[in-house]
Every structure is written in C-alpha cells, then in structure tokens.
C-alpha cells in the first residue's frame, strides 16, 4: 500500500480527501525505480475539473505506454489544503506514487483557460519549484506548458521552461529520447533546453529576446542565440486514426464534472467563425474513422462502467458519419445502463429523431448558438446560422412536442450596434410568436426561452485578433439595455435573459492577447492572494487592479485598443498553418459583412492545407 | 433474484465516502459484466441498496449491500468477478442468494461491533496513561445507571443517555471492543461511546486519537440472537446458478 503524502488527520480535516489519494480505477502503477523518465501531468484547477479533461487522459495513456516512462498526475490543492500545506511545509505530491512533484523530470501543465494562471504559480510554489524559470536548476523538473493558451504563451512565458505548441501526441517521444541522452551525457539545464528548442513545435521562451516601442507595442521578438528557430510551427496529428486513444480512462471515485466516456470524433472545425480560436488553431479538420469509434465505444464502456457516453468535437453535425455513429450508439450501446449524451446538433429531422429517442422531451430543450442578434452581425462574425434556419428548426421541434429553447449570444462583438444588441430579444420574440401560431391542442403548453450572453473576448489567431474589446462599462450598459428590451417584448413572460460577469472577461481579454510584461502582474496578483480566479467565490478584482497599477501597466492597452494589421503581435512567432494574410483578409471581409464559405463548400486558401491532410484533401486521393 | 454481497473496506478506501462507494460498486458491477437488474422508467437505476453507511475514515470487514440480478452465477464466480474489478482497499468476501420474500439489508440491520485503536505516540507517557485508563474504564462503564453524552444536532446540543445502545463494551487486548445498536430503529456511532469514556475519565475527546474499525454488521434472528447478515440466505453453488 502506498504511503500517503497527507496524514489521516489532514485528510479527515479537509473537503473531499479523495481528491488527493489517487488509486482510482485504471490508474497506472509502475515502479518509479524502473523507469528513466518521470512525468507529472498537471491541470491547474481542482481535481473534479482536471479529471474531466480529455487531453490529459490522452497524454497519460500515451506516455504510460512507454516502458521507460511513468506519467503521474497532480491538480491544484483546494484552498483548504493549500492553507494546511503552507502552514506545515508539506510539498505538493503526485497522486499515483505520492512523490513530491519536485523530484520529477518533467512537470507538464495544461493551459485550458487564462484564469488558471495564478494556480500555475500555486502548483510551482507548493512543489518547491522556483516560480521563475530562470531560477531553476538541474534539480528541478523541466516545466512544460501546452494546450490552447500556449498559442499565446507570452503572459506566462517567464514561468515556463518550454511550451509545446500544438497537439501533444506527436513530439513527446522526441523530447524524452533527447532528455535521456542529454542526461546521460551530463548536459547542463541550458544545454538541454537549447536542444529541446531544436525539436519542431517546442518554444523555449528564455531563448528569445523581446523589445518594446515607447507606446508599449512590440518592437522586436527574436531568438537570442544562433540556431534557435525564429518561428515555431504548431505540431499536428495527421494520421488521426493511428494515434493512441485512452481505451481504459481513469475512473474517479468522486463525482467529477464530466463523469462519462468521451469519444473524440473529430478535431478541428470547417466553419471558420471569426471569433473562434479553436476553429483556426486546430485546422485542418480531421475525422476519426467511424468503425474505430464503434470499437472504442464498446471497449471504453466496458473498461469504465460509466453510465454515459458523450461525443467530443467542435461541431458534431459536421462529422460525416454522425448519423451512422449515433444510430449505432442508440442501437448497440445504449440500454438500461448507458445513456447517450448528445452533443449540440443542428436542429433537423435527424437530430429531432435522436433527441426524441434519448432524451425526455418534457425536460430537454433545443439549443441554438446564433451568437449575434441580427443577420448583419452574424455575417460579420461568419456564423452561418440564419433566422430562417432557426425558425424552421424550432417549428419542427415545437410540432414534435418541444417547448423549451436555449439561445447563446455574445455581446461586445466587433462592429456591433445598438440594433444588433436589440436583435437578441427580437429574435427570441420571433421564435416565441412562431410557437403560438401552432394550434393550442398541437403544442405542449407555454413556450420557454432562455437566452444568455457572454462578453466577447478577442483571441489570438482569429480574424478578430486585431479587434478592440468593449470596455466593461459599455458592455454592462449594453447588456442592461438588452435586458430592458426583453421586457418590452410581447411574450417577455416566457423569456429569461442572463449575461456573464464583466471583470473576469476583461482580465481574460488582457491575458489572451498579452505580452511578456504581464508575468510580473500575475506574480504580484498571486503574491497578494489571487488564486482560483476562475471561481467566482475566490476572484478578487481589486487585487488584480492593484497588481496592474504596481507594474505601471494598463488593462485597456491590451483590451480596448484596436491593433493595426501590421503591428507585431506577441504570438506572431507561432505558425499555425493558417496564415496571417488569411486572417487579415478575413478581418477585412468581416468589416464589409461578407460571409466566407466553410471548408467543404469551398477552400478559402487559409494555409492549413500545407499539413497535407484532413478536410483539405477530402474526396481527393 | 436478490443477492447479498459482503465486502471489506480497508486502507485508503476509508477516505471514500458512502455515496462514492455506492457509485464505485455500480460501475464495478458493469465492468464485471454481471447481469444486474434496473428499475423501470425514464432514468433506470441499478436495484442496489446498502446496509449501514460507514462514516468517512472508518474501515470495515463487515459491509453489505443487496442487489437484484436478472441471472446468477455461483457465489464463487460472483466473488471472483467482483474482485477482478476492485482496487486496493476494497474486497468482496461473499455473495449469497436471498429468498424472494427477504427484507432488504438496510431495514434489518440491528447492530454492529467495532475495534477502536487508541493511538499513542512512542515514549509519551501521558498517552500511555490515557490509553490504560480508557481501557480500564471501558470494562465498567456499563455498570453505570446512565451513560450521558452531548449529542449535537443542527440546532442545539442536548444531553443524551446512550446506555441502551451499548450492548457490549470491554477492553480487548490493547483495543476497545464495542457492540452497538445500528440501523433505523436506533443508531449509535462508536465515536459517541469513546466520547462517553473520555467524559468518564476526564480526558478531552480528540477524534484523531482513535482509529475505528467495524468488525461485523448484524441482524436479529427469529430467536432474537444477533447473527451475521449472511444468515438470510444461502451460497449459490455451480449447479444452482440460474439464468
């Protein structure tokens, strides 16, 4: 039996001790003395969130398939344990062998959202690893960052040794081989990092030098040494059916956010919505073979005992074998003990049929994500969904017995006018009125419409990367105006409108497009007590404001400023395949309200075709 | 067909709460490919019910749940297939078939017994004294007219006489042994008895000084004797396994 890092007394004192003891079903056990590489994978948020993440399960499985490596896990200790660890000088430890994280060769931190940045510092500090990469020695693990936020790693560049740019399945093996030989040769830390920078997809921030203009914009961003690549090309899996997939995923004891079998059916999206970062960075779209997915569905349900199976992709309706696969799941997998959790689907005869079969109509609702209230603005953001499509789908569903509709919108989109904002309640009203055109005996009671709006945050590697973000006051006023406009609608009693908080989004906006100077702000905010910023109960905006003030940086420089297309951006050194020229052309088309067709309708020459596969070559061999 | 499963919860598994243990078994049954029955309705659930919830931090070698199966395998096969799906700290000990009219385990539980280890630190004489004193007093506590403890509820505290809930209490080597009322009629937690002992000896009760282990869970036989919950049914032999 493994000796736990925490005493019985501590485990009984804190909330949910199961977060810290490991030993879950399908946990990988190895003798650490028998491996050459110890890798600790970290999701810098609480266990229940981290355990729900597919990416970590994929890499955990992949690394552990190597005989010479042992991948373990660590998550952010919840504040109750955080306090105890600081008081009693307990080092942060891995779940599997309860070993101090500091003793590992690698610490890999996944970067899924900006608001987890202070938790990274928590993990480092509690591990006894120097927070600043420059202070680390050979005794410390090499700290890797990866995941969506590493597409602009600059705000946290000073805390990391390496960022892995792109999909994790491709290059860790090269890193491990290099590390083994470098250690055997007695290479220094600097030498190891330099050699890692030679592996495609690896960004070693300490090897680059940054200078700024007087106005705060970037003047230069260059390798500081001979041989360090000027640009880092993202890594991408092109044989999508051949990469390993975790057929025996970990099954936690406590209820986690996504407590189910997750099947990734497709990576990337053909749609090209101009606000969406995932839609660009994962190009080109690649689909998994449907027969392979059927096999996974069977084996994973069996290996986990989960009651639910769900599909993961950016736009499931665009998966070409979706019909076949969902009917397979309904007919062959789903029964008393396995439910199908449907992804959000385009509403049509097929999706209504499957919804009817796997959900309770009385409880389930239709979901639409028009994102913007008017057709004009939907054209600006390149969201293909039209009012006609929404109405047709909704009417089909209403006739089939549904009466609940959910709408997702964004506020603060580029080129958004008051009319666009008012379009949100108007669209809801149109749908409500359509409902009541159905004779009373054919409809199912009152209609119920829920609309929610989030605060648009411009992201790197999207056509809106140059766009100004709305300032929080204007956003708040606009959201209130939308709320007031809802009250003026005929059917306002059947509608509910909620909107997201502004302060967190503003900060997210800073980090999304921030530069290296922000490391100090994050450090100071953390030092003053900021942690778990993604959790409303812990988020302390005032502390963040003082951290900005202390460092003489203004949030609005990063958020509300409109960037010129020729400005050097902090993430320009990364090459995602999609070219800056394409993004700039899309930004121009957005301003003119011109829609760009999706990848299957017509290739727009974004640049991702150079990876030599996926949707760019569909139907061509 | 209803069966009763006896299992052992030990080691780090004591940090997994009762609801999560239930979820653990629900998934384990499915991984084992056992033919469990489901309730009817739009969201069917496994027909499974647990005998007596165990508090977080307590280990046990006498835990039970009942479950309904559509088809059976032999007791040995049940045990084997369950244990293939267990993890460190969880072991299935036995499986029996219940008669059709058997009451579920939760409603028949009457008592359970415990070993309490009094933790002492090496060379700490105060600890050793406390331990000796508690063990000594435990042999005589039941001679008292009433045994009073403070029972805290959500709203207030009240003094309660727990004597009726203590069937046996005595030192057993260097551990405390106690047999206590358990179940829906009257449920007495072992911590309260330890607290009563501390009260009696004048020591302050600290919950981390004691390690609690449940030995067995009991029901009353027709004659009124306390017997194991396994007495309700019979083991399933190979020949009796039915589909």
Short mmCIF file of N, CA and C in Angstrom, two decimals, chain A residues 1-4 7-13 17-18 21 23-26 29 251-256 259 301-308 335-339 356-361 363, chain B residues 10-17 19-21 23-24 26-28 30-34 36-46 55-58 70 85-89 119 207-208 211:
data_model
loop_
_atom_site.label_atom_id
_atom_site.label_comp_id
_atom_site.label_asym_id
_atom_site.label_seq_id
_atom_site.Cartn_x
_atom_site.Cartn_y
_atom_site.Cartn_z
N UNK A 1 0.84 -1.19 0.00
CA UNK A 1 0.00 0.00 0.00
C UNK A 1 0.89 1.25 0.00
N UNK A 2 0.62 2.16 -0.92
CA UNK A 2 1.39 3.40 -0.98
C UNK A 2 1.18 4.21 0.29
N UNK A 3 2.24 4.79 0.81
CA UNK A 3 2.07 5.69 1.95
C UNK A 3 1.60 7.03 1.42
N UNK A 4 0.55 7.55 2.00
CA UNK A 4 0.00 8.80 1.51
C UNK A 4 0.86 9.98 1.98
N UNK A 7 -1.32 13.11 6.15
CA UNK A 7 -1.68 12.28 7.30
C UNK A 7 -3.19 12.06 7.34
N UNK A 8 -3.61 11.03 8.06
CA UNK A 8 -5.04 10.77 8.26
C UNK A 8 -5.73 12.02 8.81
N UNK A 9 -5.03 12.66 9.72
CA UNK A 9 -5.61 13.82 10.38
C UNK A 9 -5.94 14.92 9.37
N UNK A 10 -4.99 15.17 8.47
CA UNK A 10 -5.22 16.21 7.45
C UNK A 10 -6.33 15.75 6.51
N UNK A 11 -6.28 14.52 6.07
CA UNK A 11 -7.28 14.04 5.12
C UNK A 11 -8.69 14.09 5.70
N UNK A 12 -8.79 13.90 7.02
CA UNK A 12 -10.11 13.95 7.63
C UNK A 12 -10.58 15.38 7.87
N UNK A 13 -9.63 16.29 7.83
CA UNK A 13 -9.93 17.68 8.14
C UNK A 13 -10.42 18.43 6.91
N UNK A 17 -11.34 14.29 0.66
CA UNK A 17 -9.98 13.74 0.67
C UNK A 17 -9.67 12.88 -0.56
N UNK A 18 -10.71 12.36 -1.22
CA UNK A 18 -10.49 11.50 -2.39
C UNK A 18 -9.77 12.25 -3.51
N UNK A 21 -5.75 11.17 -2.98
CA UNK A 21 -5.20 9.86 -2.64
C UNK A 21 -4.97 8.95 -3.85
N UNK A 23 -5.24 6.14 -6.63
CA UNK A 23 -5.78 4.78 -6.52
C UNK A 23 -7.09 4.58 -7.28
N UNK A 24 -7.39 5.44 -8.24
CA UNK A 24 -8.63 5.30 -8.99
C UNK A 24 -8.57 4.07 -9.91
N UNK A 25 -9.75 3.65 -10.33
CA UNK A 25 -9.84 2.55 -11.30
C UNK A 25 -9.08 2.95 -12.57
N UNK A 26 -8.29 2.05 -13.09
CA UNK A 26 -7.46 2.25 -14.29
C UNK A 26 -6.25 3.15 -14.08
N UNK A 29 0.03 1.84 -12.54
CA UNK A 29 1.02 1.60 -11.47
C UNK A 29 2.32 1.14 -12.08
N UNK A 251 -11.13 6.25 -13.87
CA UNK A 251 -12.50 6.44 -13.38
C UNK A 251 -12.41 6.95 -11.94
N UNK A 252 -12.75 8.21 -11.73
CA UNK A 252 -12.61 8.77 -10.38
C UNK A 252 -13.66 8.22 -9.42
N UNK A 253 -13.36 8.30 -8.14
CA UNK A 253 -14.34 7.89 -7.12
C UNK A 253 -15.40 8.95 -6.92
N UNK A 254 -14.92 10.20 -6.82
CA UNK A 254 -15.90 11.25 -6.56
C UNK A 254 -16.48 11.74 -7.88
N UNK A 255 -17.65 12.33 -7.78
CA UNK A 255 -18.32 12.82 -8.99
C UNK A 255 -17.53 13.99 -9.55
N UNK A 256 -17.14 13.87 -10.81
CA UNK A 256 -16.40 14.96 -11.44
C UNK A 256 -17.30 15.61 -12.48
N UNK A 259 -18.40 13.05 -15.95
CA UNK A 259 -18.27 11.71 -15.40
C UNK A 259 -18.77 10.70 -16.43
N UNK A 301 -16.80 1.65 -22.59
CA UNK A 301 -17.91 1.44 -21.68
C UNK A 301 -17.60 0.25 -20.77
N UNK A 302 -17.04 -0.76 -21.37
CA UNK A 302 -16.68 -1.97 -20.64
C UNK A 302 -15.56 -1.71 -19.61
N UNK A 303 -14.60 -0.87 -20.01
CA UNK A 303 -13.43 -0.65 -19.15
C UNK A 303 -13.69 0.32 -18.01
N UNK A 304 -14.77 1.09 -18.11
CA UNK A 304 -15.02 2.11 -17.09
C UNK A 304 -16.25 1.81 -16.23
N UNK A 305 -17.27 1.20 -16.85
CA UNK A 305 -18.54 1.05 -16.15
C UNK A 305 -19.32 2.35 -16.10
N UNK A 306 -18.91 3.34 -16.89
CA UNK A 306 -19.64 4.61 -16.92
C UNK A 306 -21.06 4.42 -17.42
N UNK A 307 -21.96 5.30 -16.98
CA UNK A 307 -23.37 5.22 -17.37
C UNK A 307 -23.66 6.10 -18.57
N UNK A 308 -22.67 6.88 -18.98
CA UNK A 308 -22.98 7.84 -20.03
C UNK A 308 -21.82 7.92 -21.02
N UNK A 335 -28.57 1.26 -23.46
CA UNK A 335 -29.60 0.38 -22.93
C UNK A 335 -29.91 0.90 -21.53
N UNK A 336 -30.36 0.00 -20.63
CA UNK A 336 -30.67 0.45 -19.28
C UNK A 336 -29.52 1.22 -18.64
N UNK A 337 -28.31 0.75 -18.92
CA UNK A 337 -27.22 1.28 -18.11
C UNK A 337 -26.28 2.22 -18.84
N UNK A 338 -26.51 2.54 -20.08
CA UNK A 338 -25.68 3.54 -20.74
C UNK A 338 -26.57 4.54 -21.48
N UNK A 339 -26.43 5.81 -21.11
CA UNK A 339 -27.16 6.86 -21.81
C UNK A 339 -26.25 7.53 -22.81
N UNK A 356 -35.48 12.68 -29.51
CA UNK A 356 -36.70 12.04 -29.03
C UNK A 356 -36.39 10.67 -28.42
N UNK A 357 -35.41 10.00 -29.01
CA UNK A 357 -35.12 8.64 -28.54
C UNK A 357 -34.24 8.60 -27.30
N UNK A 358 -33.40 9.60 -27.10
CA UNK A 358 -32.50 9.50 -25.95
C UNK A 358 -32.77 10.51 -24.84
N UNK A 359 -33.69 11.45 -25.07
CA UNK A 359 -33.96 12.42 -24.01
C UNK A 359 -35.45 12.46 -23.71
N UNK A 360 -35.76 13.01 -22.56
CA UNK A 360 -37.14 13.21 -22.19
C UNK A 360 -37.56 14.57 -22.75
N UNK A 361 -38.49 14.57 -23.72
CA UNK A 361 -38.86 15.83 -24.37
C UNK A 361 -39.29 16.88 -23.36
N UNK A 363 -38.24 17.44 -20.53
CA UNK A 363 -37.14 18.07 -19.79
C UNK A 363 -36.10 18.71 -20.70
N UNK B 10 -11.00 -1.19 3.35
CA UNK B 10 -9.82 -1.01 4.20
C UNK B 10 -8.87 0.00 3.57
N UNK B 11 -7.76 0.21 4.24
CA UNK B 11 -6.69 1.05 3.69
C UNK B 11 -7.19 2.45 3.34
N UNK B 12 -6.67 2.97 2.21
CA UNK B 12 -7.02 4.34 1.82
C UNK B 12 -8.47 4.46 1.39
N UNK B 13 -9.12 3.34 1.17
CA UNK B 13 -10.52 3.39 0.75
C UNK B 13 -11.40 4.01 1.83
N UNK B 14 -10.87 4.09 3.05
CA UNK B 14 -11.67 4.71 4.11
C UNK B 14 -11.93 6.20 3.85
N UNK B 15 -11.18 6.78 2.92
CA UNK B 15 -11.39 8.20 2.60
C UNK B 15 -12.43 8.38 1.50
N UNK B 16 -12.99 7.29 1.04
CA UNK B 16 -14.05 7.38 0.02
C UNK B 16 -15.39 7.29 0.74
N UNK B 17 -16.19 8.32 0.61
CA UNK B 17 -17.46 8.40 1.33
C UNK B 17 -18.50 7.39 0.85
N UNK B 19 -21.55 7.58 -0.44
CA UNK B 19 -22.19 7.74 -1.76
C UNK B 19 -21.23 7.34 -2.88
N UNK B 20 -19.96 7.64 -2.69
CA UNK B 20 -18.98 7.30 -3.72
C UNK B 20 -18.69 5.80 -3.73
N UNK B 21 -18.80 5.15 -2.58
CA UNK B 21 -18.67 3.69 -2.55
C UNK B 21 -19.82 3.07 -3.34
N UNK B 23 -21.41 4.44 -5.85
CA UNK B 23 -21.12 4.67 -7.28
C UNK B 23 -20.02 3.73 -7.76
N UNK B 24 -19.06 3.49 -6.89
CA UNK B 24 -17.95 2.60 -7.23
C UNK B 24 -18.50 1.20 -7.56
N UNK B 26 -21.61 0.44 -8.43
CA UNK B 26 -22.47 0.49 -9.63
C UNK B 26 -21.62 0.31 -10.89
N UNK B 27 -20.49 0.98 -10.92
CA UNK B 27 -19.61 0.88 -12.09
C UNK B 27 -18.91 -0.48 -12.13
N UNK B 28 -18.52 -0.98 -10.95
CA UNK B 28 -17.80 -2.26 -10.89
C UNK B 28 -18.69 -3.40 -11.40
N UNK B 30 -20.91 -3.24 -13.59
CA UNK B 30 -20.98 -3.18 -15.06
C UNK B 30 -19.68 -3.64 -15.69
N UNK B 31 -18.57 -3.24 -15.12
CA UNK B 31 -17.28 -3.70 -15.66
C UNK B 31 -17.17 -5.21 -15.57
N UNK B 32 -17.74 -5.77 -14.50
CA UNK B 32 -17.66 -7.22 -14.30
C UNK B 32 -18.60 -7.96 -15.24
N UNK B 33 -19.45 -7.22 -15.93
CA UNK B 33 -20.39 -7.84 -16.85
C UNK B 33 -21.45 -8.67 -16.14
N UNK B 34 -21.76 -8.32 -14.89
CA UNK B 34 -22.79 -9.06 -14.14
C UNK B 34 -24.17 -8.53 -14.53
N UNK B 36 -27.01 -7.24 -13.70
CA UNK B 36 -27.79 -6.55 -12.67
C UNK B 36 -29.13 -6.06 -13.24
N UNK B 37 -30.15 -6.01 -12.39
CA UNK B 37 -31.47 -5.55 -12.83
C UNK B 37 -31.60 -4.05 -12.63
N UNK B 38 -32.44 -3.44 -13.47
CA UNK B 38 -32.65 -1.99 -13.42
C UNK B 38 -34.09 -1.69 -13.09
N UNK B 39 -34.30 -0.53 -12.48
CA UNK B 39 -35.66 -0.07 -12.24
C UNK B 39 -36.28 0.32 -13.57
N UNK B 40 -37.61 0.40 -13.59
CA UNK B 40 -38.29 0.82 -14.82
C UNK B 40 -38.36 2.35 -14.83
N UNK B 41 -38.78 2.91 -15.96
CA UNK B 41 -38.95 4.35 -16.00
C UNK B 41 -37.94 5.01 -16.92
N UNK B 42 -38.01 6.35 -17.00
CA UNK B 42 -37.18 7.03 -17.99
C UNK B 42 -35.72 7.07 -17.62
N UNK B 43 -35.42 7.14 -16.33
CA UNK B 43 -33.99 7.05 -15.97
C UNK B 43 -33.78 5.86 -15.04
N UNK B 44 -33.59 4.69 -15.65
CA UNK B 44 -33.47 3.46 -14.86
C UNK B 44 -32.21 3.49 -14.00
N UNK B 45 -32.30 2.91 -12.81
CA UNK B 45 -31.09 2.80 -11.99
C UNK B 45 -30.97 1.36 -11.51
N UNK B 46 -29.76 1.00 -11.14
CA UNK B 46 -29.50 -0.35 -10.67
C UNK B 46 -30.25 -0.59 -9.37
N UNK B 55 -19.06 5.77 8.26
CA UNK B 55 -18.56 7.15 8.27
C UNK B 55 -17.19 7.22 7.60
N UNK B 56 -16.89 8.38 7.04
CA UNK B 56 -15.59 8.62 6.42
C UNK B 56 -14.49 8.39 7.46
N UNK B 57 -13.46 7.68 7.04
CA UNK B 57 -12.33 7.44 7.95
C UNK B 57 -12.41 6.12 8.70
N UNK B 58 -13.54 5.43 8.58
CA UNK B 58 -13.72 4.16 9.29
C UNK B 58 -13.48 3.00 8.32
N UNK B 70 -30.74 -10.27 -12.92
CA UNK B 70 -31.62 -11.00 -13.83
C UNK B 70 -31.18 -12.45 -14.01
N UNK B 85 -12.57 -6.50 -10.44
CA UNK B 85 -12.85 -5.08 -10.68
C UNK B 85 -12.57 -4.21 -9.46
N UNK B 86 -12.12 -4.79 -8.39
CA UNK B 86 -11.87 -4.00 -7.19
C UNK B 86 -10.50 -3.33 -7.29
N UNK B 87 -10.28 -2.33 -6.46
CA UNK B 87 -8.96 -1.72 -6.38
C UNK B 87 -8.47 -1.89 -4.94
N UNK B 88 -7.24 -1.55 -4.72
CA UNK B 88 -6.64 -1.66 -3.40
C UNK B 88 -7.56 -1.08 -2.33
N UNK B 89 -7.85 -1.85 -1.30
CA UNK B 89 -8.67 -1.35 -0.21
C UNK B 89 -10.11 -1.81 -0.29
N UNK B 119 -4.69 5.54 19.54
CA UNK B 119 -3.35 5.82 19.04
C UNK B 119 -2.50 6.40 20.15
N UNK B 207 -10.89 13.50 18.11
CA UNK B 207 -11.30 12.39 17.24
C UNK B 207 -10.14 11.71 16.50
N UNK B 208 -9.04 12.44 16.31
CA UNK B 208 -7.93 11.83 15.57
C UNK B 208 -7.08 10.89 16.43
N UNK B 211 -8.72 5.14 16.03
CA UNK B 211 -8.96 4.57 14.71
C UNK B 211 -10.07 3.53 14.86
#
